[in-house]
CSV table of N, CA and C in Angstrom, one decimal:
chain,number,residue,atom,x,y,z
A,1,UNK,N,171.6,146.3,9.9
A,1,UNK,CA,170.9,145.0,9.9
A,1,UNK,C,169.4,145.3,9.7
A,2,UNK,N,168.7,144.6,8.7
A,2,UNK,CA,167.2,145.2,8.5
A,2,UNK,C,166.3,144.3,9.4
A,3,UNK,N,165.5,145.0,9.4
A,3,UNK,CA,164.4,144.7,10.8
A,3,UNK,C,163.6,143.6,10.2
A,4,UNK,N,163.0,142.2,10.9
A,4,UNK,CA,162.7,141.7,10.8
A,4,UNK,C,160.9,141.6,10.1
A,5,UNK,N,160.4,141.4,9.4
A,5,UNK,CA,158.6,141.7,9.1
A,5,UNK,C,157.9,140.0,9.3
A,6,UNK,N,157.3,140.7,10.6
A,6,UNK,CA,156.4,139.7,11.0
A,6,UNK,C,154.9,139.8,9.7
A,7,UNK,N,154.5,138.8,9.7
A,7,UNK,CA,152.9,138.8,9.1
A,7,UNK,C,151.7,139.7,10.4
A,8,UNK,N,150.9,140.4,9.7
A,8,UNK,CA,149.8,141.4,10.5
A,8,UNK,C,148.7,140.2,9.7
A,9,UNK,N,147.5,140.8,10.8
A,9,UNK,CA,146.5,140.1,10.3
A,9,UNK,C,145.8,141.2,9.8
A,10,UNK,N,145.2,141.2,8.9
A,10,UNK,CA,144.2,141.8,8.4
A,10,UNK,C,143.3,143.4,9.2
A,11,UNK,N,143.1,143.0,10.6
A,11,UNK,CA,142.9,144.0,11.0
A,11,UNK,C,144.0,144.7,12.2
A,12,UNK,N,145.5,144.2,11.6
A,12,UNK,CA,146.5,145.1,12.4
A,12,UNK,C,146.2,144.9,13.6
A,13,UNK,N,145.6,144.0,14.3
A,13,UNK,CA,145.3,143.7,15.6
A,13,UNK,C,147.0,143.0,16.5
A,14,UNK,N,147.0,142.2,15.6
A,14,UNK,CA,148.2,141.5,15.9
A,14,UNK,C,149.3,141.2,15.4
A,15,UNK,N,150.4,140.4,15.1
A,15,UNK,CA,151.7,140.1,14.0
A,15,UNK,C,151.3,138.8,14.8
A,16,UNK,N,152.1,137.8,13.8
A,16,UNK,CA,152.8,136.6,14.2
A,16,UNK,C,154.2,136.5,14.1
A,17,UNK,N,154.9,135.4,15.2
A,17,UNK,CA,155.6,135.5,15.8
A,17,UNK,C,155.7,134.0,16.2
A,18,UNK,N,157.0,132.8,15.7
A,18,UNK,CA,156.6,131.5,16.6
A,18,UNK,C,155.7,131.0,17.0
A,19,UNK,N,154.8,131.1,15.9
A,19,UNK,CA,153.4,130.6,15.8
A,19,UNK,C,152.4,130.9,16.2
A,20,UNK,N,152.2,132.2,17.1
A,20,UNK,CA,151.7,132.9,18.1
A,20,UNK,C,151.2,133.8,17.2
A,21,UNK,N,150.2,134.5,18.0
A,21,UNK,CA,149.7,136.2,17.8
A,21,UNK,C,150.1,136.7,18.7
A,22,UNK,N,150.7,138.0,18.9
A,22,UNK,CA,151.0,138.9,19.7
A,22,UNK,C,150.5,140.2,19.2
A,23,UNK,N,150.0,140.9,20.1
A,23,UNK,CA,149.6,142.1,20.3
A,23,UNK,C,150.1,143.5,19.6
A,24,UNK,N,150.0,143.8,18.8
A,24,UNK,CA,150.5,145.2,18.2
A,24,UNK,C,150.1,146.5,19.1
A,25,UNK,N,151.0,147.7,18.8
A,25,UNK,CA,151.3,148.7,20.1
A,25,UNK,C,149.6,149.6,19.1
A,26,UNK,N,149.2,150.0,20.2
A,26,UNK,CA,148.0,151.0,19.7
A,26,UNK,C,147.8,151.9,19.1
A,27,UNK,N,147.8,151.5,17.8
A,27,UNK,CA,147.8,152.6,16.5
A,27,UNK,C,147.4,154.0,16.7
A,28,UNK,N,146.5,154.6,18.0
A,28,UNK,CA,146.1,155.6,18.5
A,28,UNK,C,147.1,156.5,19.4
A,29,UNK,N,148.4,155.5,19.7
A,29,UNK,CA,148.9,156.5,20.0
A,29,UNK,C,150.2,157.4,19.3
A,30,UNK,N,150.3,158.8,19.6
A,30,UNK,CA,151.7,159.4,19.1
A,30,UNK,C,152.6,158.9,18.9
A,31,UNK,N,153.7,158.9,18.3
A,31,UNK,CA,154.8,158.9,17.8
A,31,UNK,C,155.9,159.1,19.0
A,32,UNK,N,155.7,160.0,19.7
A,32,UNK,CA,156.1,160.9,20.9
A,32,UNK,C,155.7,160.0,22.2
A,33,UNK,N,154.3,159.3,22.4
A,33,UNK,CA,153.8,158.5,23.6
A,33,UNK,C,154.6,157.1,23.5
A,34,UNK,N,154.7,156.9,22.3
A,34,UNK,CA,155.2,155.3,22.0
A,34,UNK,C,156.5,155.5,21.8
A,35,UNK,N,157.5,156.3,21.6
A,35,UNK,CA,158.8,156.6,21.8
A,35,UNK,C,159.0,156.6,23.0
A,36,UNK,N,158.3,157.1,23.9
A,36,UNK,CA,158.4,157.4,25.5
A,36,UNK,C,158.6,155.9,26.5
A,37,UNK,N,157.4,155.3,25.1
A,37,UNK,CA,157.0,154.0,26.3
A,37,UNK,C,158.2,152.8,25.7
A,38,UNK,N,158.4,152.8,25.0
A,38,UNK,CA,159.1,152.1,24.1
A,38,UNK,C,160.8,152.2,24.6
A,39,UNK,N,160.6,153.4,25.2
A,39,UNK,CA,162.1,153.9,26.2
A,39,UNK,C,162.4,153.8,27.4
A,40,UNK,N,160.9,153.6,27.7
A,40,UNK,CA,160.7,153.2,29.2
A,40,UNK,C,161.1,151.2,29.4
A,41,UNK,N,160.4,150.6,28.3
A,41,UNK,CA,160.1,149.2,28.0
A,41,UNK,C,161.7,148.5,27.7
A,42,UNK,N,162.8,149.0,27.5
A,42,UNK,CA,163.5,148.7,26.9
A,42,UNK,C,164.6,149.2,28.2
A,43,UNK,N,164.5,150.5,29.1
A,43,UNK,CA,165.3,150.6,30.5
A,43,UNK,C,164.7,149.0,31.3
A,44,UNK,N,163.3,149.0,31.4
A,44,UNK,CA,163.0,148.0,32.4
A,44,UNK,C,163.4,146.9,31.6
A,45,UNK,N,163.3,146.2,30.4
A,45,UNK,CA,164.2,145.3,30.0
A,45,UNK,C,165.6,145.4,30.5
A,46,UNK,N,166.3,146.0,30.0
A,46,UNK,CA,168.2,146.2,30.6
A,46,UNK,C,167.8,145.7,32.2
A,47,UNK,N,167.0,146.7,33.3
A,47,UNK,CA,167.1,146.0,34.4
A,47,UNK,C,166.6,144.7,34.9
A,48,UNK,N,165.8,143.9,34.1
A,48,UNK,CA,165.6,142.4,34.2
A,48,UNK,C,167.0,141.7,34.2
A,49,UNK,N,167.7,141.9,33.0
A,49,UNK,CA,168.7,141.2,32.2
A,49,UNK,C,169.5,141.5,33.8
A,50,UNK,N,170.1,142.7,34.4
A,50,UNK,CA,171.1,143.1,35.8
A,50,UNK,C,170.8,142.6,36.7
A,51,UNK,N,169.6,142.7,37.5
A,51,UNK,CA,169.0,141.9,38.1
A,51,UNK,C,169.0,140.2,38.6
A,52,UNK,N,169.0,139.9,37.4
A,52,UNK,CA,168.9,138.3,37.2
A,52,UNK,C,170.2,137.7,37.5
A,53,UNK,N,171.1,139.1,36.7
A,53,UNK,CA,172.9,138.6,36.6
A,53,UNK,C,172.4,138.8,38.4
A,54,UNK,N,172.5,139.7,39.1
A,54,UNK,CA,173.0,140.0,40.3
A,54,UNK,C,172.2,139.1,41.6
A,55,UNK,N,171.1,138.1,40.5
A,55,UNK,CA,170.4,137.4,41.6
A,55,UNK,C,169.5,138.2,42.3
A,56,UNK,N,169.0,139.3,42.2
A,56,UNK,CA,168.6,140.3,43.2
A,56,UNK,C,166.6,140.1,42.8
A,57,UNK,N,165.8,139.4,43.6
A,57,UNK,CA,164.6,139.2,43.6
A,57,UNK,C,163.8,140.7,43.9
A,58,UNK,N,164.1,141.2,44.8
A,58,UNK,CA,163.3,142.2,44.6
A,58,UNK,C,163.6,143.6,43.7
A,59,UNK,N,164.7,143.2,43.1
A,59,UNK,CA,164.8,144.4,41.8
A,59,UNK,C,164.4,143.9,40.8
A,60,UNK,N,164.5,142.8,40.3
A,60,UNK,CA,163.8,141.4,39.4
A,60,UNK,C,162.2,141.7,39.6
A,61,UNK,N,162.0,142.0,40.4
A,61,UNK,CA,160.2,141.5,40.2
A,61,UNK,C,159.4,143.5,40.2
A,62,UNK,N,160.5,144.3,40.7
A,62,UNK,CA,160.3,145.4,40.0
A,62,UNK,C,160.7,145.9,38.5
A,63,UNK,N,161.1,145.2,38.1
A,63,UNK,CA,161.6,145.4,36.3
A,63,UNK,C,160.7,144.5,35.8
A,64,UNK,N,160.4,143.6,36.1
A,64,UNK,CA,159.4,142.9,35.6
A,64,UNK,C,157.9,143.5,35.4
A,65,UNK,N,157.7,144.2,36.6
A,65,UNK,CA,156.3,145.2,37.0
A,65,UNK,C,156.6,146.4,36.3
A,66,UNK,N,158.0,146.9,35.4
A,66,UNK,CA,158.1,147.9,34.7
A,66,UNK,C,158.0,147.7,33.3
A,67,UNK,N,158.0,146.3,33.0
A,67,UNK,CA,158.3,145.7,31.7
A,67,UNK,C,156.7,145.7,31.4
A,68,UNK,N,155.9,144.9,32.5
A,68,UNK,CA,154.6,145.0,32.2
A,68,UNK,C,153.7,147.0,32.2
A,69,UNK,N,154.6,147.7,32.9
A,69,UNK,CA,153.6,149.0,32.9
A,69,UNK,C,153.9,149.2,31.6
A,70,UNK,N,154.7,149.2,30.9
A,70,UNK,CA,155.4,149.8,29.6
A,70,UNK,C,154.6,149.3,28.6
A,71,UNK,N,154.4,147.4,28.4
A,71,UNK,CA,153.5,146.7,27.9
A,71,UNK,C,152.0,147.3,27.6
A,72,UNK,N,151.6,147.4,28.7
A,72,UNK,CA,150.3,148.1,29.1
A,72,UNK,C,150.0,149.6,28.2
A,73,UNK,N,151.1,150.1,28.8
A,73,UNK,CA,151.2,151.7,28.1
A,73,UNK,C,151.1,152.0,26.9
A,74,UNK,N,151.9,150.9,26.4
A,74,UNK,CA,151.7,150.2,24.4
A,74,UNK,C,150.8,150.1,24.2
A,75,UNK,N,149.5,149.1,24.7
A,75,UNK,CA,148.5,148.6,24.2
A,75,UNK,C,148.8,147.0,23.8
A,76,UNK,N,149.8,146.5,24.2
A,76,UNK,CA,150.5,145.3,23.4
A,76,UNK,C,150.0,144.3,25.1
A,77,UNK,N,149.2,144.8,26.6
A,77,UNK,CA,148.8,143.8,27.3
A,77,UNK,C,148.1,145.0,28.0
A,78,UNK,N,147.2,144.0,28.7
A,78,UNK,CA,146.2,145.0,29.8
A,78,UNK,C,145.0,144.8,28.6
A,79,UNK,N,144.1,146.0,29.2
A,79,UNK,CA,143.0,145.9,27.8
A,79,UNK,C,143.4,146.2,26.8
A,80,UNK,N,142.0,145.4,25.9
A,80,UNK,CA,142.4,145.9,24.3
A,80,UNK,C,142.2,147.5,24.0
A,81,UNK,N,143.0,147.9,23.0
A,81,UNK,CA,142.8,148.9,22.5
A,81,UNK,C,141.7,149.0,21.7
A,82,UNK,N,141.0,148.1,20.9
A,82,UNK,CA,139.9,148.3,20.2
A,82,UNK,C,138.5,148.4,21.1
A,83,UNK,N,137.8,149.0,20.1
A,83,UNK,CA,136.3,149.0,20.7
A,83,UNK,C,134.8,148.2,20.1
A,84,UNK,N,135.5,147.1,19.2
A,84,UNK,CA,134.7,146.2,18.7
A,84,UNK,C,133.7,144.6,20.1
A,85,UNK,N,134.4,145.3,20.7
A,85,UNK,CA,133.9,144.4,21.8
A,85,UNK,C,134.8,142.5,21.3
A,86,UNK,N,135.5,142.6,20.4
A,86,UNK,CA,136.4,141.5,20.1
A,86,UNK,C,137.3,140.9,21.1
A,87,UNK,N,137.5,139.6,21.5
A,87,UNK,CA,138.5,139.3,22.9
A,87,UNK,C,139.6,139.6,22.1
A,88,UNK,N,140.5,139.0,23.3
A,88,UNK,CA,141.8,139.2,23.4
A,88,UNK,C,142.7,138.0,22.7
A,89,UNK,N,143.0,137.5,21.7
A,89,UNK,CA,143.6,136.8,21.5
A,89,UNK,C,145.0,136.1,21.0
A,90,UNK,N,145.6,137.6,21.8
A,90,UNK,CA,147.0,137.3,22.3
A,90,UNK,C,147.4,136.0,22.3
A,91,UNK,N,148.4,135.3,22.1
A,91,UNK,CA,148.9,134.2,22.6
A,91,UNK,C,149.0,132.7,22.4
A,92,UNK,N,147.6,132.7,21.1
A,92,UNK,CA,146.7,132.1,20.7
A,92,UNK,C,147.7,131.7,19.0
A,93,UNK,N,147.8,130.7,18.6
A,93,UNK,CA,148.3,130.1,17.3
A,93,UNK,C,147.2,130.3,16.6
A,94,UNK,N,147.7,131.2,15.2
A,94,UNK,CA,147.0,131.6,14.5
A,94,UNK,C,146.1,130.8,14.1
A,95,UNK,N,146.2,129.6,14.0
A,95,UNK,CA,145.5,128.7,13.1
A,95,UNK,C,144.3,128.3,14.0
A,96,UNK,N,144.1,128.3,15.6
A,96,UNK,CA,143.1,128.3,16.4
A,96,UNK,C,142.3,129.6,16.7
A,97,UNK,N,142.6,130.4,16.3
A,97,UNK,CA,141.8,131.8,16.4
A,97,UNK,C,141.2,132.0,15.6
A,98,UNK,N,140.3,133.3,15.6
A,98,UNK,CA,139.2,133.7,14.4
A,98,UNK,C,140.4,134.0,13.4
A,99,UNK,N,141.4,133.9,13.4
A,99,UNK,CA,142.3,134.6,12.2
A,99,UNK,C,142.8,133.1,11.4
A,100,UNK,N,141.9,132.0,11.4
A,100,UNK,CA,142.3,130.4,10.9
A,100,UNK,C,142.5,130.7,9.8
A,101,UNK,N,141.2,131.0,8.8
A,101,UNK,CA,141.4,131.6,7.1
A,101,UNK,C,142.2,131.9,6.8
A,102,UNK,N,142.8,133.5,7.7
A,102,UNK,CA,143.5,133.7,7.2
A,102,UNK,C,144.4,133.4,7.0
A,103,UNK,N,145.3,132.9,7.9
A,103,UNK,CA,146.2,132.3,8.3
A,103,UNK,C,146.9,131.3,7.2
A,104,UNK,N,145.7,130.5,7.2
A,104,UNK,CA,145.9,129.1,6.3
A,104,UNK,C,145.9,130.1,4.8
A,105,UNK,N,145.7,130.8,4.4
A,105,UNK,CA,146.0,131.4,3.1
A,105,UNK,C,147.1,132.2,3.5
A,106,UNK,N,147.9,132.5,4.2
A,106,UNK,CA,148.8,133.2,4.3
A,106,UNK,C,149.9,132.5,4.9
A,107,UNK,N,149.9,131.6,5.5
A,107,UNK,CA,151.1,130.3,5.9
A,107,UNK,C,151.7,129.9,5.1
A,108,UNK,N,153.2,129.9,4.9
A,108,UNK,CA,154.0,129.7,4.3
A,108,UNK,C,154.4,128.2,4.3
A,109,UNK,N,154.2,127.8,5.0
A,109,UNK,CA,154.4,126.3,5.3
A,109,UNK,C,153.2,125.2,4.9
C-alpha cells in the first residue's frame, strides 16, 4: 500500500493534515534516534489502544505519558526544534498561520 504524501511547507517545519499543521520529526536527528523513537511511539500507541479495551486508567494515562515522551523525543511536541526564534504553530489551519500564502497557492480546493 503506498504511503500517503501530506503537503510540507516551504520550510519543512510542518505537513498538513485535515486542515491542520502538524509538526514534522526533527530533521537533526539520526536515522537510528528516530527509528528508536518511532519504536518506542508506536509500543506506547499498541498500549493506549489495550488499555482502553481493558478499561484500565492507570495504564491508559501511562501510555499516553509514553506516546507524549516519544512525541517530544521526535521533535513533533515539546519545544521547537528550530532556532529561528519562530512560534509554534502546530495545530493551527494553514490558512490562519504565517503559512496563509502559501497555502492559498498550494490548496487544492
Amino acid at each position: 500500500m503506498a504511503r500517503k504524501v501530506y503537503p510540507r511547507t516551504p520550510d519543512g517545519r510542518y505537513f498538513v493534515a485535515k486542515d491542520r499543521l502538524w509538526r514534522c520529526t526533527d530533521p537533526c536527528l539520526s536515522e537510528d534516534e528516530k527509528r528508536k523513537h518511532i519504536k518506542a511511539l508506536m509500543k506506547a500507541r499498541r498500549a493506549v489502544r489495550t488499555s482502553q479495551q481493558q478499561e484500565d486508567e492507570n495504564a491508559l494515562r501511562e501510555a499516553r505519558d509514553a506516546v507524549q515522551a516519544a512525541k517530544e523525543a521526535l521533535g513533533e511536541r515539546g519545544p521547537v526544534w528550530w532556532d529561528d526564534d519562530a512560534p509554534d504553530e502546530g495545530g493551527l489551519a494553514p490558512r490562519n498561520s504565517s503559512y496563509a500564502k502559501w497555502w492559498e497557492s498550494h490548496d487544492p480546493s
